[in-house]
């Protein structure tokens, strides 16, 4: 993993208070596997994740119950 990816992962872990997991095959969206799956537990954590995604150019896919992740276009 690159230094940039390690820094982003560290910042994500901090933002969601350790509710960050490596992605599995079941987490694919439109056939694209994500690098991380964040599970924010509060509005502040959601805001921190979205701010970090915006700052670093990450795509964000709201997941909910993880149903129908194959619908729609793959994230860019």
CSV table of N, CA, C and O in Angstrom, one decimal:
chain,number,residue,atom,x,y,z
A,1,UNK,N,0.9,-1.2,0.0
A,1,UNK,CA,0.0,0.0,0.0
A,1,UNK,C,0.9,1.2,0.0
A,1,UNK,O,1.9,1.3,0.7
A,2,UNK,N,0.5,2.2,-0.8
A,2,UNK,CA,1.3,3.4,-0.9
A,2,UNK,C,1.3,4.3,0.4
A,2,UNK,O,0.4,4.1,1.2
A,3,UNK,N,2.2,5.2,0.5
A,3,UNK,CA,2.2,6.1,1.7
A,3,UNK,C,0.9,6.9,1.7
A,3,UNK,O,0.3,7.1,2.8
A,4,UNK,N,0.4,7.4,0.6
A,4,UNK,CA,-0.8,8.1,0.5
A,4,UNK,C,-2.0,7.3,1.0
A,4,UNK,O,-2.8,7.7,1.8
A,5,UNK,N,-2.1,6.1,0.5
A,5,UNK,CA,-3.2,5.2,0.9
A,5,UNK,C,-3.1,4.9,2.4
A,5,UNK,O,-4.1,4.8,3.1
A,6,UNK,N,-1.9,4.7,2.9
A,6,UNK,CA,-1.7,4.4,4.3
A,6,UNK,C,-2.2,5.6,5.1
A,6,UNK,O,-2.8,5.5,6.2
A,7,UNK,N,-1.9,6.8,4.7
A,7,UNK,CA,-2.3,8.1,5.4
A,7,UNK,C,-3.8,8.2,5.3
A,7,UNK,O,-4.4,8.5,6.3
A,8,UNK,N,-4.4,8.0,4.2
A,8,UNK,CA,-5.9,8.0,4.1
A,8,UNK,C,-6.5,7.0,5.0
A,8,UNK,O,-7.5,7.3,5.7
A,9,UNK,N,-6.0,5.8,5.0
A,9,UNK,CA,-6.5,4.8,5.9
A,9,UNK,C,-6.4,5.2,7.3
A,9,UNK,O,-7.4,5.0,8.1
A,10,UNK,N,-5.3,5.7,7.7
A,10,UNK,CA,-5.1,6.2,9.1
A,10,UNK,C,-6.1,7.3,9.4
A,10,UNK,O,-6.8,7.3,10.5
A,11,UNK,N,-6.3,8.3,8.5
A,11,UNK,CA,-7.3,9.4,8.7
A,11,UNK,C,-8.7,8.9,8.8
A,11,UNK,O,-9.5,9.3,9.6
A,12,UNK,N,-9.0,7.9,8.0
A,12,UNK,CA,-10.4,7.3,8.0
A,12,UNK,C,-10.6,6.6,9.3
A,12,UNK,O,-11.7,6.7,9.9
A,13,UNK,N,-9.6,5.8,9.8
A,13,UNK,CA,-9.8,5.1,11.1
A,13,UNK,C,-10.0,6.1,12.2
A,13,UNK,O,-10.8,5.8,13.1
A,14,UNK,N,-9.3,7.2,12.1
A,14,UNK,CA,-9.5,8.2,13.2
A,14,UNK,C,-10.9,8.8,13.1
A,14,UNK,O,-11.6,9.1,14.1
A,15,UNK,N,-11.4,9.1,11.9
A,15,UNK,CA,-12.7,9.7,11.6
A,15,UNK,C,-13.8,8.8,12.1
A,15,UNK,O,-14.8,9.4,12.6
A,16,UNK,N,-13.7,7.5,12.0
A,16,UNK,CA,-14.8,6.6,12.3
A,16,UNK,C,-14.5,5.8,13.6
A,16,UNK,O,-15.2,4.8,13.9
A,17,UNK,N,-13.6,6.3,14.4
A,17,UNK,CA,-13.3,5.6,15.7
A,17,UNK,C,-13.1,4.1,15.5
A,17,UNK,O,-13.7,3.3,16.2
A,18,UNK,N,-12.3,3.7,14.6
A,18,UNK,CA,-11.9,2.3,14.4
A,18,UNK,C,-13.0,1.5,13.7
A,18,UNK,O,-13.0,0.2,13.8
A,19,UNK,N,-14.0,2.1,13.2
A,19,UNK,CA,-15.1,1.3,12.5
A,19,UNK,C,-14.8,1.3,11.0
A,19,UNK,O,-15.6,1.7,10.2
A,20,UNK,N,-13.6,0.9,10.7
A,20,UNK,CA,-13.1,0.8,9.3
A,20,UNK,C,-12.7,-0.6,9.0
A,20,UNK,O,-12.0,-1.2,9.8
A,21,UNK,N,-13.1,-1.2,7.9
A,21,UNK,CA,-12.8,-2.6,7.6
A,21,UNK,C,-12.3,-2.7,6.2
A,21,UNK,O,-12.6,-1.9,5.3
A,22,UNK,N,-11.5,-3.7,6.0
A,22,UNK,CA,-11.0,-4.0,4.6
A,22,UNK,C,-12.3,-4.5,3.9
A,22,UNK,O,-13.1,-5.2,4.4
A,23,UNK,N,-12.3,-4.2,2.6
A,23,UNK,CA,-13.5,-4.6,1.8
A,23,UNK,C,-13.4,-6.1,1.5
A,23,UNK,O,-12.3,-6.7,1.4
A,24,UNK,N,-14.6,-6.7,1.3
A,24,UNK,CA,-14.7,-8.1,0.9
A,24,UNK,C,-15.3,-8.1,-0.5
A,24,UNK,O,-15.8,-7.1,-1.0
A,25,UNK,N,-15.4,-9.3,-1.1
A,25,UNK,CA,-16.1,-9.5,-2.4
A,25,UNK,C,-17.5,-9.0,-2.4
A,25,UNK,O,-18.0,-8.5,-3.3
A,26,UNK,N,-18.2,-9.2,-1.2
A,26,UNK,CA,-19.6,-8.7,-1.1
A,26,UNK,C,-19.8,-7.2,-1.1
A,26,UNK,O,-20.9,-6.7,-1.1
A,27,UNK,N,-18.7,-6.5,-1.0
A,27,UNK,CA,-18.8,-5.0,-0.9
A,27,UNK,C,-18.6,-4.4,-2.3
A,27,UNK,O,-18.7,-3.1,-2.4
A,28,UNK,N,-18.5,-5.1,-3.3
A,28,UNK,CA,-18.3,-4.5,-4.7
A,28,UNK,C,-19.5,-3.7,-5.1
A,28,UNK,O,-20.6,-4.1,-4.7
A,29,UNK,N,-19.3,-2.6,-5.7
A,29,UNK,CA,-20.3,-1.8,-6.3
A,29,UNK,C,-20.1,-1.7,-7.8
A,29,UNK,O,-19.1,-1.2,-8.2
A,30,UNK,N,-21.1,-2.1,-8.5
A,30,UNK,CA,-21.0,-2.1,-10.0
A,30,UNK,C,-19.8,-2.9,-10.4
A,30,UNK,O,-19.2,-2.5,-11.4
A,31,UNK,N,-19.4,-3.9,-9.7
A,31,UNK,CA,-18.3,-4.8,-10.1
A,31,UNK,C,-16.9,-4.2,-9.7
A,31,UNK,O,-15.9,-4.8,-9.9
A,32,UNK,N,-16.9,-3.1,-9.0
A,32,UNK,CA,-15.7,-2.5,-8.5
A,32,UNK,C,-15.5,-2.7,-7.0
A,32,UNK,O,-16.4,-2.3,-6.3
A,33,UNK,N,-14.4,-3.3,-6.6
A,33,UNK,CA,-14.2,-3.5,-5.2
A,33,UNK,C,-13.7,-2.2,-4.5
A,33,UNK,O,-12.9,-1.5,-5.1
A,34,UNK,N,-14.3,-1.8,-3.4
A,34,UNK,CA,-13.8,-0.6,-2.7
A,34,UNK,C,-12.5,-1.0,-1.9
A,34,UNK,O,-12.2,-2.2,-1.7
A,35,UNK,N,-11.8,0.0,-1.6
A,35,UNK,CA,-10.6,-0.2,-0.8
A,35,UNK,C,-10.9,-0.4,0.7
A,35,UNK,O,-10.4,-1.2,1.4
A,36,UNK,N,-11.9,0.5,1.1
A,36,UNK,CA,-12.3,0.4,2.5
A,36,UNK,C,-13.8,0.5,2.7
A,36,UNK,O,-14.4,1.0,1.8
A,37,UNK,N,-14.3,0.0,3.8
A,37,UNK,CA,-15.7,0.2,4.2
A,37,UNK,C,-15.7,0.8,5.5
A,37,UNK,O,-15.3,0.3,6.5
A,38,UNK,N,-16.2,2.1,5.6
A,38,UNK,CA,-16.3,2.8,6.8
A,38,UNK,C,-17.7,2.7,7.3
A,38,UNK,O,-18.7,2.7,6.5
A,39,UNK,N,-17.9,2.6,8.6
A,39,UNK,CA,-19.2,2.5,9.3
A,39,UNK,C,-19.3,3.6,10.3
A,39,UNK,O,-19.1,3.4,11.5
A,40,UNK,N,-19.6,4.8,9.9
A,40,UNK,CA,-19.7,5.9,10.8
A,40,UNK,C,-20.9,5.7,11.8
A,40,UNK,O,-21.9,5.2,11.3
A,41,UNK,N,-20.7,6.1,13.0
A,41,UNK,CA,-21.7,5.8,14.0
A,41,UNK,C,-22.5,7.1,14.4
A,41,UNK,O,-23.4,7.1,15.3
A,42,UNK,N,-22.1,8.2,13.8
A,42,UNK,CA,-22.8,9.5,14.2
A,42,UNK,C,-22.7,10.5,13.0
A,42,UNK,O,-22.0,10.2,12.0
A,43,UNK,N,-23.5,11.5,13.1
A,43,UNK,CA,-23.5,12.5,12.1
A,43,UNK,C,-22.1,13.1,11.9
A,43,UNK,O,-21.6,13.4,10.8
A,44,UNK,N,-21.4,13.4,13.0
A,44,UNK,CA,-20.1,13.9,13.0
A,44,UNK,C,-19.1,13.0,12.3
A,44,UNK,O,-18.2,13.5,11.5
A,45,UNK,N,-19.2,11.7,12.5
A,45,UNK,CA,-18.4,10.8,11.8
A,45,UNK,C,-18.7,10.7,10.3
A,45,UNK,O,-17.8,10.7,9.5
A,46,UNK,N,-19.9,10.8,9.9
A,46,UNK,CA,-20.3,10.8,8.5
A,46,UNK,C,-19.7,12.1,7.9
A,46,UNK,O,-19.1,12.0,6.8
A,47,UNK,N,-19.8,13.2,8.6
A,47,UNK,CA,-19.2,14.5,8.0
A,47,UNK,C,-17.7,14.3,7.9
A,47,UNK,O,-17.2,14.8,6.9
A,48,UNK,N,-17.0,13.7,8.8
A,48,UNK,CA,-15.6,13.6,8.8
A,48,UNK,C,-15.2,12.7,7.6
A,48,UNK,O,-14.2,13.0,6.9
A,49,UNK,N,-15.9,11.6,7.4
A,49,UNK,CA,-15.6,10.7,6.3
A,49,UNK,C,-15.8,11.4,4.9
A,49,UNK,O,-15.0,11.4,4.0
A,50,UNK,N,-16.9,12.1,4.8
A,50,UNK,CA,-17.2,12.8,3.6
A,50,UNK,C,-16.2,14.0,3.3
A,50,UNK,O,-15.8,14.2,2.2
A,51,UNK,N,-15.8,14.6,4.4
A,51,UNK,CA,-14.8,15.7,4.2
A,51,UNK,C,-13.5,15.1,3.8
A,51,UNK,O,-12.8,15.6,2.8
A,52,UNK,N,-13.1,14.0,4.4
A,52,UNK,CA,-11.8,13.3,4.0
A,52,UNK,C,-11.9,12.8,2.5
A,52,UNK,O,-11.0,13.0,1.7
A,53,UNK,N,-13.1,12.3,2.1
A,53,UNK,CA,-13.2,11.8,0.8
A,53,UNK,C,-13.1,12.9,-0.2
A,53,UNK,O,-12.5,12.8,-1.3
A,54,UNK,N,-13.7,14.1,0.1
A,54,UNK,CA,-13.6,15.2,-0.7
A,54,UNK,C,-12.2,15.7,-0.9
A,54,UNK,O,-11.7,16.1,-1.9
A,55,UNK,N,-11.5,15.8,0.3
A,55,UNK,CA,-10.1,16.3,0.3
A,55,UNK,C,-9.2,15.4,-0.5
A,55,UNK,O,-8.2,15.9,-1.0
A,56,UNK,N,-9.5,14.1,-0.5
A,56,UNK,CA,-8.5,13.2,-1.2
A,56,UNK,C,-9.0,12.6,-2.5
A,56,UNK,O,-8.3,11.8,-3.1
A,57,UNK,N,-10.2,13.0,-2.9
A,57,UNK,CA,-10.7,12.5,-4.2
A,57,UNK,C,-11.2,11.1,-4.2
A,57,UNK,O,-11.3,10.5,-5.3
A,58,UNK,N,-11.7,10.7,-3.1
A,58,UNK,CA,-12.3,9.3,-3.0
A,58,UNK,C,-13.7,9.3,-3.4
A,58,UNK,O,-14.4,10.3,-3.1
A,59,UNK,N,-14.2,8.3,-4.0
A,59,UNK,CA,-15.6,8.1,-4.3
A,59,UNK,C,-16.3,7.6,-3.1
A,59,UNK,O,-15.7,6.8,-2.3
A,60,UNK,N,-17.5,8.0,-2.9
A,60,UNK,CA,-18.3,7.5,-1.7
A,60,UNK,C,-19.6,6.9,-2.2
A,60,UNK,O,-20.3,7.5,-3.0
A,61,UNK,N,-19.9,5.7,-1.7
A,61,UNK,CA,-21.1,5.0,-2.0
A,61,UNK,C,-21.9,4.8,-0.7
A,61,UNK,O,-21.4,3.9,0.1
A,62,UNK,N,-23.0,5.4,-0.5
A,62,UNK,CA,-23.8,5.1,0.7
A,62,UNK,C,-24.3,3.7,0.6
A,62,UNK,O,-24.7,3.3,-0.5
A,63,UNK,N,-24.2,2.9,1.6
A,63,UNK,CA,-24.4,1.5,1.5
A,63,UNK,C,-25.7,1.0,2.1
A,63,UNK,O,-26.4,0.1,1.6
A,64,UNK,N,-26.2,1.6,3.2
A,64,UNK,CA,-27.4,1.1,3.9
A,64,UNK,C,-27.3,-0.4,4.2
A,64,UNK,O,-26.3,-0.8,4.8
A,65,UNK,N,-28.2,-1.2,3.8
A,65,UNK,CA,-28.2,-2.6,4.2
A,65,UNK,C,-27.4,-3.4,3.1
A,65,UNK,O,-27.5,-4.7,3.2
A,66,UNK,N,-26.8,-2.8,2.2
A,66,UNK,CA,-25.9,-3.4,1.2
A,66,UNK,C,-26.7,-4.2,0.2
A,66,UNK,O,-26.2,-5.1,-0.4
A,67,UNK,N,-28.0,-3.8,0.0
A,67,UNK,CA,-28.8,-4.5,-1.0
A,67,UNK,C,-28.7,-3.7,-2.3
A,67,UNK,O,-28.5,-2.5,-2.3
A,68,UNK,N,-28.7,-4.3,-3.4
A,68,UNK,CA,-28.7,-3.7,-4.7
A,68,UNK,C,-27.5,-2.9,-5.0
A,68,UNK,O,-27.5,-1.9,-5.7
A,69,UNK,N,-26.3,-3.3,-4.5
A,69,UNK,CA,-25.1,-2.5,-4.7
A,69,UNK,C,-24.7,-2.6,-6.2
A,69,UNK,O,-23.9,-1.8,-6.7
A,70,UNK,N,-25.2,-3.6,-6.9
A,70,UNK,CA,-24.9,-3.8,-8.3
A,70,UNK,C,-25.7,-2.9,-9.2
A,70,UNK,O,-25.4,-2.8,-10.4
A,71,UNK,N,-26.7,-2.2,-8.7
A,71,UNK,CA,-27.5,-1.3,-9.5
A,71,UNK,C,-26.7,0.0,-9.8
A,71,UNK,O,-26.0,0.5,-9.0
A,72,UNK,N,-27.0,0.6,-10.9
A,72,UNK,CA,-26.4,1.9,-11.3
A,72,UNK,C,-24.9,1.7,-11.8
A,72,UNK,O,-24.4,0.6,-11.9
A,73,UNK,N,-24.4,2.8,-12.1
A,73,UNK,CA,-23.0,2.9,-12.6
A,73,UNK,C,-22.0,2.7,-11.5
A,73,UNK,O,-22.2,3.0,-10.4
A,74,UNK,N,-20.9,2.1,-11.9
A,74,UNK,CA,-19.8,1.9,-11.0
A,74,UNK,C,-19.2,3.3,-10.6
A,74,UNK,O,-19.2,4.2,-11.4
A,75,UNK,N,-18.7,3.4,-9.4
A,75,UNK,CA,-18.1,4.7,-8.9
A,75,UNK,C,-16.9,5.0,-9.7
A,75,UNK,O,-16.2,4.1,-10.2
A,76,UNK,N,-16.6,6.2,-9.9
A,76,UNK,CA,-15.4,6.7,-10.6
A,76,UNK,C,-14.4,7.2,-9.6
A,76,UNK,O,-14.7,7.8,-8.6
